[in-house]
Short mmCIF file of C-alpha atoms and ligand atoms in Angstrom, two decimals:
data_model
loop_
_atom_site.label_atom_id
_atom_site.label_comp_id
_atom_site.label_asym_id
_atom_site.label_seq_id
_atom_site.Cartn_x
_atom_site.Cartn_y
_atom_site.Cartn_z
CA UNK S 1 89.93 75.99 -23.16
CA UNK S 2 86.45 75.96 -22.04
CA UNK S 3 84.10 78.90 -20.94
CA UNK S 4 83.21 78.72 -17.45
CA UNK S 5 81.18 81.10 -15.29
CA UNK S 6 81.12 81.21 -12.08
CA UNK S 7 77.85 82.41 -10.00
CA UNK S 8 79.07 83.82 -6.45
CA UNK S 9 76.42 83.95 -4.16
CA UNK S 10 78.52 83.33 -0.58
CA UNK S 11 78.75 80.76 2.18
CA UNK S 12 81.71 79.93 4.28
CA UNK S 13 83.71 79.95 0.27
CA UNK S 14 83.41 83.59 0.71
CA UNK S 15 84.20 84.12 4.41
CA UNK S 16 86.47 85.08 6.67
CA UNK S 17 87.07 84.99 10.57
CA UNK S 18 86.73 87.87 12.01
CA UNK S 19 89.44 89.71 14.49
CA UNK S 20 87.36 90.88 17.01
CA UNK S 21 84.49 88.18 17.37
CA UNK S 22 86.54 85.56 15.72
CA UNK S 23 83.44 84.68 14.16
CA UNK S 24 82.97 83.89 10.44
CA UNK S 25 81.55 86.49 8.65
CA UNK S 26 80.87 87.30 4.59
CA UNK S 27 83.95 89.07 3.41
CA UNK S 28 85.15 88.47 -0.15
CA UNK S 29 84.13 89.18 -3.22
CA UNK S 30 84.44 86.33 -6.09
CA UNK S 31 87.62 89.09 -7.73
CA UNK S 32 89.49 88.76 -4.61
CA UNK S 33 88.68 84.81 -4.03
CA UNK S 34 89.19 84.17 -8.11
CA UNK S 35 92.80 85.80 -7.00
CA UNK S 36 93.56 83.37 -4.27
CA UNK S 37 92.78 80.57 -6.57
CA UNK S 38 95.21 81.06 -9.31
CA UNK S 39 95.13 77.34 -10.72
CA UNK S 40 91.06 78.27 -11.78
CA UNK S 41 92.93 80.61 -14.43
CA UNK S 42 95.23 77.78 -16.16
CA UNK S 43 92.31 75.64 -16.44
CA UNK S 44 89.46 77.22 -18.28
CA UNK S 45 88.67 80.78 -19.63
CA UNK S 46 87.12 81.99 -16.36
CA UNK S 47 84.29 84.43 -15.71
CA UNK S 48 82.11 85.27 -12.90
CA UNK S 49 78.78 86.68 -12.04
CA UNK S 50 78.10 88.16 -8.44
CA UNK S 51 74.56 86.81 -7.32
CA UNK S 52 75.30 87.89 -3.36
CA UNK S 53 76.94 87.19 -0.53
CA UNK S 54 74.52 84.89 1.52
CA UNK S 55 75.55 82.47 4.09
CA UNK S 56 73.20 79.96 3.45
CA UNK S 57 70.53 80.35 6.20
CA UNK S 58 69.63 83.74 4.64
CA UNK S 59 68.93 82.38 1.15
CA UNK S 60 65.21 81.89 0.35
CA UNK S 61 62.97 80.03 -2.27
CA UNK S 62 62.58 83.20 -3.72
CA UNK S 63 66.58 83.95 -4.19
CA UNK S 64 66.43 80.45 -5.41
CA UNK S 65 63.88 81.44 -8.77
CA UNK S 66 65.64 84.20 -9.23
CA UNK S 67 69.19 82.50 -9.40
CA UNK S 68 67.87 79.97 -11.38
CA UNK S 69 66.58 81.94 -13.99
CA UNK S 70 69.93 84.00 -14.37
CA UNK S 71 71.33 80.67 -14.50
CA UNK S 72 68.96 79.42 -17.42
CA UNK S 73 69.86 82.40 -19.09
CA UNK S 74 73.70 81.66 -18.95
CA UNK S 75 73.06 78.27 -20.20
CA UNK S 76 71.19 79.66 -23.10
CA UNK S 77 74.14 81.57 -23.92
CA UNK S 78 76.46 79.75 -26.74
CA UNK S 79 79.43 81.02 -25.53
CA UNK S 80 79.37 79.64 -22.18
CA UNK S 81 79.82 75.59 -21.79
CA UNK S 82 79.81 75.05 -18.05
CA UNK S 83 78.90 76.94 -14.60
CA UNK S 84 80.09 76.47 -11.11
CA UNK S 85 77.69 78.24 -8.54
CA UNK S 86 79.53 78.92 -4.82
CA UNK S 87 76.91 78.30 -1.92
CA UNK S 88 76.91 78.63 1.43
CA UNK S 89 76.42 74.56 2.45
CA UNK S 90 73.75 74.74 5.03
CA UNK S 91 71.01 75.20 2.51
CA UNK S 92 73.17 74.20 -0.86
CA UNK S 93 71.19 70.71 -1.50
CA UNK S 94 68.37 72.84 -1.76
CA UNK S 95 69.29 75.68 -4.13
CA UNK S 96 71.21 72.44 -6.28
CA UNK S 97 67.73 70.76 -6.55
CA UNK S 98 65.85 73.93 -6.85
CA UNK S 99 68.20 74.48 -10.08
CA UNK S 100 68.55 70.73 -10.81
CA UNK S 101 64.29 71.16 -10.95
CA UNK S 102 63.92 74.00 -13.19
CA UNK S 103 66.74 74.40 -15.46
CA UNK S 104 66.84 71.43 -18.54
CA UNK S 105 70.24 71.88 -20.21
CA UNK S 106 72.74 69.47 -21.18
CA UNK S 107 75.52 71.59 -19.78
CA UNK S 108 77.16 71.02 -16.64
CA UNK S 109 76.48 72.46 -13.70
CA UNK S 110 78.43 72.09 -9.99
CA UNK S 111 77.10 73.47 -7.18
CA UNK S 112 80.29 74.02 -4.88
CA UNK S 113 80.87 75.27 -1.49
CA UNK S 114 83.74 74.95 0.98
CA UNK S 115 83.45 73.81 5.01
CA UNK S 116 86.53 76.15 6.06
CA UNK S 117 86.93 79.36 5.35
CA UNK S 118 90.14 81.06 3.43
CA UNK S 119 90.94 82.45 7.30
CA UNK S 120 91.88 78.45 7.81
CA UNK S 121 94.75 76.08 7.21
CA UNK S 122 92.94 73.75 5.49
CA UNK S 123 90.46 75.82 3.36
CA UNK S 124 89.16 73.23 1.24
CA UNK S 125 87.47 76.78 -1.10
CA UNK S 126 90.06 76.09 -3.47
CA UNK S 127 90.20 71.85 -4.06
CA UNK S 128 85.98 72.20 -4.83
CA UNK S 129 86.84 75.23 -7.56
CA UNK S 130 89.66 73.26 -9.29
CA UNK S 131 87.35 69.81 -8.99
CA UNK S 132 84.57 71.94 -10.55
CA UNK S 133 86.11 72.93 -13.01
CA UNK S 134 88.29 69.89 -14.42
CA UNK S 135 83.78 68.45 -13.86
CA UNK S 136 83.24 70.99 -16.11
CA UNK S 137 86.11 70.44 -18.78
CA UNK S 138 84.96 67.06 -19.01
CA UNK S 139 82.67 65.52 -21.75
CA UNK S 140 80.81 63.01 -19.65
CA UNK S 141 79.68 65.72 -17.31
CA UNK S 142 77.06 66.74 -19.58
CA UNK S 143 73.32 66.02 -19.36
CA UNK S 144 73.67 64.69 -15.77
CA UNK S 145 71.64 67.52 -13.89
CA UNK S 146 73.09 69.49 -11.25
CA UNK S 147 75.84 68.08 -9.70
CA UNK S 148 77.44 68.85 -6.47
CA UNK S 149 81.08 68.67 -5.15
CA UNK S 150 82.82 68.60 -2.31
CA UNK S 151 86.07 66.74 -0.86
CA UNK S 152 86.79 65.15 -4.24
CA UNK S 153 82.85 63.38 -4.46
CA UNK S 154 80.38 63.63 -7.10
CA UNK S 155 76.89 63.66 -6.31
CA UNK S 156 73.76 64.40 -8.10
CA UNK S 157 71.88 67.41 -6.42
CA UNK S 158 68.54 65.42 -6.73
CA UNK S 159 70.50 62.73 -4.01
CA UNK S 160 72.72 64.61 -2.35
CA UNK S 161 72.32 65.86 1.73
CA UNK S 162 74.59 67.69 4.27
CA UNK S 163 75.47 64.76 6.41
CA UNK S 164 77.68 66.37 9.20
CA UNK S 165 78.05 69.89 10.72
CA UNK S 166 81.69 70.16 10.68
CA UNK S 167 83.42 67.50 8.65
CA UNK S 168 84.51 68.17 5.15
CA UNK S 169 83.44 65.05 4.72
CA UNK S 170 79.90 65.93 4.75
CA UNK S 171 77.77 66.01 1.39
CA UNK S 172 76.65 62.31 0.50
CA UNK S 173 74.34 60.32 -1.44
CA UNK S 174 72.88 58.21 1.97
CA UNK S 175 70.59 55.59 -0.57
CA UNK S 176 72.62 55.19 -3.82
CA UNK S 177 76.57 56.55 -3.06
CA UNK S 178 78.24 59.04 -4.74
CA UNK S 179 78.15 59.58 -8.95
CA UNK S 180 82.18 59.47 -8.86
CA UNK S 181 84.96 61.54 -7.73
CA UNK S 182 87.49 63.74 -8.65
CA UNK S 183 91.20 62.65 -7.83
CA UNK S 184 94.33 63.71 -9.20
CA UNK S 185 93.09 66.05 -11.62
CA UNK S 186 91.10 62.98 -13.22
CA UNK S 187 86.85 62.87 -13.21
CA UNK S 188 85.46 59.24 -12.63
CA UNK S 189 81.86 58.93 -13.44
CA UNK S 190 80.51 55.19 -12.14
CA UNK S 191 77.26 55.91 -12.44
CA UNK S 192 74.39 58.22 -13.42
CA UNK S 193 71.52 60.22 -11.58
CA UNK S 194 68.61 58.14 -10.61
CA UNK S 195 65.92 60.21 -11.94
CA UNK S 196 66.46 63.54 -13.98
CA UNK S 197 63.33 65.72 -14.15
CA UNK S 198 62.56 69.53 -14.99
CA UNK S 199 59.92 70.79 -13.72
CA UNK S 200 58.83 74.10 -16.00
CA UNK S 201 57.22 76.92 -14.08
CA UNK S 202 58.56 80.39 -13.85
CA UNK S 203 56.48 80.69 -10.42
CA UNK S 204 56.92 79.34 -7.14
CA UNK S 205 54.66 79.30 -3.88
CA UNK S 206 56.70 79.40 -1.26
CA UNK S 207 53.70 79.22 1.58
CA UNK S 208 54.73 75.71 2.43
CA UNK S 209 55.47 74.35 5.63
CA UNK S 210 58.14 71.14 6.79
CA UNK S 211 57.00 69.41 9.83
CA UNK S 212 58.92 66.88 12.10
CA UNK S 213 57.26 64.13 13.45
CA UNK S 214 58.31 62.58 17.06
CA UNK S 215 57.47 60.46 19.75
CA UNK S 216 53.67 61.19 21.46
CA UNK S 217 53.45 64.04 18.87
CA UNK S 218 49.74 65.74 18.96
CA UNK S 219 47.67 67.75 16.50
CA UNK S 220 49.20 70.91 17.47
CA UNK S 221 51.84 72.11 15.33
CA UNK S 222 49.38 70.53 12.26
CA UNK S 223 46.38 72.65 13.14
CA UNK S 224 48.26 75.71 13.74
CA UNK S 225 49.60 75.23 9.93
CA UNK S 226 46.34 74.59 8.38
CA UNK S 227 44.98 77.28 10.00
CA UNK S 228 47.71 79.79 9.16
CA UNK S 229 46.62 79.05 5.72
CA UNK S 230 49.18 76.87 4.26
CA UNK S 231 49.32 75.57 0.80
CA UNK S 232 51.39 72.45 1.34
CA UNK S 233 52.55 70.59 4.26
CA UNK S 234 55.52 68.20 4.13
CA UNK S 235 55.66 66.16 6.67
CA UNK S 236 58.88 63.92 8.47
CA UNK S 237 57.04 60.51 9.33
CA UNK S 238 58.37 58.04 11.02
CA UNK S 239 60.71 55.28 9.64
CA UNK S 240 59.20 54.16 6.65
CA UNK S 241 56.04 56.60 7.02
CA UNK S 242 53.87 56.30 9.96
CA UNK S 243 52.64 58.65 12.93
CA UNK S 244 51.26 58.65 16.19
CA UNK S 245 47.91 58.51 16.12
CA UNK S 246 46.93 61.92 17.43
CA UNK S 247 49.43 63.44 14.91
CA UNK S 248 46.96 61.40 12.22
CA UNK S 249 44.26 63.62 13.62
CA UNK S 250 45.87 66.77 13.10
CA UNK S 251 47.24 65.35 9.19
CA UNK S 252 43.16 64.81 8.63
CA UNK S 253 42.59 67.91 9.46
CA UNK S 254 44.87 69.75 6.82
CA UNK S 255 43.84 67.39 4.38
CA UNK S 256 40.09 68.02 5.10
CA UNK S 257 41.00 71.56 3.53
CA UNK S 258 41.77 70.04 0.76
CA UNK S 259 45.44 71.01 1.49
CA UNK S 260 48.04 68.97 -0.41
CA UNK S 261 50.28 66.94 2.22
CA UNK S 262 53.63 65.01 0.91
CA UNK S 263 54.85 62.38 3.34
CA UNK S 264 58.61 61.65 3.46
CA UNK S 265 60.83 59.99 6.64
CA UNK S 266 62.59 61.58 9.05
CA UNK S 267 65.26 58.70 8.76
CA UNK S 268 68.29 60.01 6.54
CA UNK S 269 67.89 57.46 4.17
CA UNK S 270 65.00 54.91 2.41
CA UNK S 271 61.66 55.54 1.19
CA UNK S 272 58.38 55.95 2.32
CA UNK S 273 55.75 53.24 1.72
CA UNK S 274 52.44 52.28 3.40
CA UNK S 275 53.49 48.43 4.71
CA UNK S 276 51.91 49.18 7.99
CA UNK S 277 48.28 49.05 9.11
CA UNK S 278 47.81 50.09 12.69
CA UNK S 279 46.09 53.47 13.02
CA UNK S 280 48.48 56.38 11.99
CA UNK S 281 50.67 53.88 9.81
CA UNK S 282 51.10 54.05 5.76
CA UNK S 283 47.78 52.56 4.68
CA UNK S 284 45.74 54.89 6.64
CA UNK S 285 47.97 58.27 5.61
CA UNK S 286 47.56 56.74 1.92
CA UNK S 287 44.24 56.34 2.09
CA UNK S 288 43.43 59.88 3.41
CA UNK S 289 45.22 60.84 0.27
CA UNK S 290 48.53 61.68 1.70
CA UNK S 291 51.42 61.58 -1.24
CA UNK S 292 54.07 59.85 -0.60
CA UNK S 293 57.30 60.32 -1.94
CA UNK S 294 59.95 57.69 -3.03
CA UNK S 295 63.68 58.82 -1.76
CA UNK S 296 63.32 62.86 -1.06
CA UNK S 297 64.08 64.24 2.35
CA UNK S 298 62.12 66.39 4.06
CA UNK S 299 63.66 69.68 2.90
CA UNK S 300 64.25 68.58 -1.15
CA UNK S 301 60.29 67.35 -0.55
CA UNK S 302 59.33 71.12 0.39
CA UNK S 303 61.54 72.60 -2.89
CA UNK S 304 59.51 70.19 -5.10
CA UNK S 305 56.19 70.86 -3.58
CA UNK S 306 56.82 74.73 -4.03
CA UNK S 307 57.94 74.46 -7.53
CA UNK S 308 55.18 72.19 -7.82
CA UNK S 309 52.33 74.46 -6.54
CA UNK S 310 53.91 77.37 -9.13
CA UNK S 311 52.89 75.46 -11.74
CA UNK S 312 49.67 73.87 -10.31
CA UNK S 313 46.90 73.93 -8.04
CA UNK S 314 45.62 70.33 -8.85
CA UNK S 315 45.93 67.74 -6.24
CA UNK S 316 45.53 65.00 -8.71
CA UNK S 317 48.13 66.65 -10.79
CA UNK S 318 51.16 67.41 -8.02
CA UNK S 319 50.18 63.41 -7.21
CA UNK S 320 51.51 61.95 -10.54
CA UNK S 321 54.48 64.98 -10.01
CA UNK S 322 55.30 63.29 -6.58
CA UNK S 323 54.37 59.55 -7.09
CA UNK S 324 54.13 59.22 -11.33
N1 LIG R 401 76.85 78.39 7.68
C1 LIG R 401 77.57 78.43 6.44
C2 LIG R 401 76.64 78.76 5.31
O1 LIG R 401 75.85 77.92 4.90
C3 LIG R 401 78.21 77.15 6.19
C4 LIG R 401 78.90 77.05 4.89
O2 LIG R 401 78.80 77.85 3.99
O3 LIG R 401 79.59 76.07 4.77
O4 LIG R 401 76.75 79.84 4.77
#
């Protein structure tokens, strides 16, 4: 049997409803979930590693380095040939591509969490451990970056995004579908990862902001970020990458600091590209030296710029990492 670790570090996988508020709540700790999950056991020499007990709004770029230099370490370890890391799924596609990013290995890794809790009928905690695992028991897992499952679907952390608030049916691939699935005990790979890339830094700059875009938008929110002192802006443009032409004011302005700016869409799926020429569309952001990025969203953007800034300052540089 294979070695597997698993890397607790919370989410609904690890909650519970509480009694009195009826609220769900971190409760268990991976011992007590490994022992509602007794099918993990028959499948793989099992261990685990506690990381915390985060829901996912309370984990932060900086959790993220440090998790994903414990998890480099495992990697590096002979004796371990997979690991499974348990997230809370509000902010999981961005710890997966934060570790998808910075950690080159050719062993797999599955970023799992669960949508119900173990307080539920239909905890769903248990299906994305065994799926994990039988991911990680199988050969043509390996060298395929960080994946992510949920519901039985394989995605690659670089593509996937939470699609819906409730649904178990919720993590999805919106430009290029699902890797494969899980069914029946059986891992179907169709297809690989669209791009695979490591970024090495063992720093971060987390001083970056994410800023929507919408109808009659102003300068406002823009200046106030520049000013703050900011040392990336990513921005949510419209469709495929255009803004209101007062909002074009305030995205001078940052870049007039000489303040790096990456453009993505605030539609859930497609690229950005500067096909438009009216004032505030994609030629004009390009040619005040906005980057634009090819199918990121908004929040993966801001993990890459972050990582990006750890390991340089150079706008020409963190160009060719966006656009090369
Ligand atoms: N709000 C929860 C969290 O991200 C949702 C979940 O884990 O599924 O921790």
């Amino acid at each position: 049997m294979k070695n597997i670790l698993i890397v607790f570090t919370g989410g609904t996988f690890s909650m519970r409803i509480d009694e009195t508020t009826k609220a769900a709540i971190p409760f268990y700790h991976a011992k007590d979930l490994l022992e509602k999950i007794p099918e993990a056991q028959n499948l793989a020499n099992i261990s685990i590693y506690e990381f915390g007990n985060y829901p996912g709004p309370h984990m932060t770029p900086e959790l993220m380095l440090d998790l994903s230099k414990k998890i480099k370490n495992f990697v590096d370890q002979e004796k371990v040939d997979g690991i499974i890391v348990t997230h809370g799924t509000d902010t999981l596609e961005e710890t997966a591509y934060f570790v998808d990013l910075t950690v080159k290995t050719e062993k797999p890794i599955v970023v799992i969490g669960a949508m119900k809790t173990s307080s539920e009928p239909d905890w769903d905690g248990p299906r994305n451990l065994v799926d994990a695992i039988r991911i990680c028991n199988n050969e043509n897992s390996k060298g395929l970056g960080v994946l992510v499952c949920l519901n039985g679907e394989i995605n690659a952390a670089s593509e996937v995004t939470k699609t819906h608030t409730e649904d178990i049916e919720t993590f999805m691939s919106l430009d290029f579908g699902s890797l494969g699935f899980v069914e029946k005990g059986k891992v179907v790979f169709n297809r690989l990862p669209r791009k695979l890339e490591t970024i090495e830094t063992d720093e971060i700059d987390s001083n970056v902001d994410l800023i929507k875009v919408y109808a009659g938008m102003n300068e406002k929110f823009f200046k106030l970020s520049a000013n703050s002192g900011v040392h990336g802006v990513v921005i949510e443009a419209m469709g495929v990458g255009n803004v209101p032409p007062p909002a074009f004011e305030g995205i001078k302005y940052i870049v007039e600091k000489n303040i790096p700016v990456v453009l993505v869409s605030r539609c859930p799926a497609g690229e950005t590209l500067d096909i438009y020429g009216y004032p505030g569309a994609g030629k004009w952001l390009k040619q005040l030296g906005v980057i634009f990025t090819d199918y990121l969203n908004g929040q993966k953007a801001r993990i890459k710029m972050m990582i990006c800034l750890g390991k340089t300052k150079d706008l020409k540089e963190m160009k060719k990492m966006f656009e090369g």
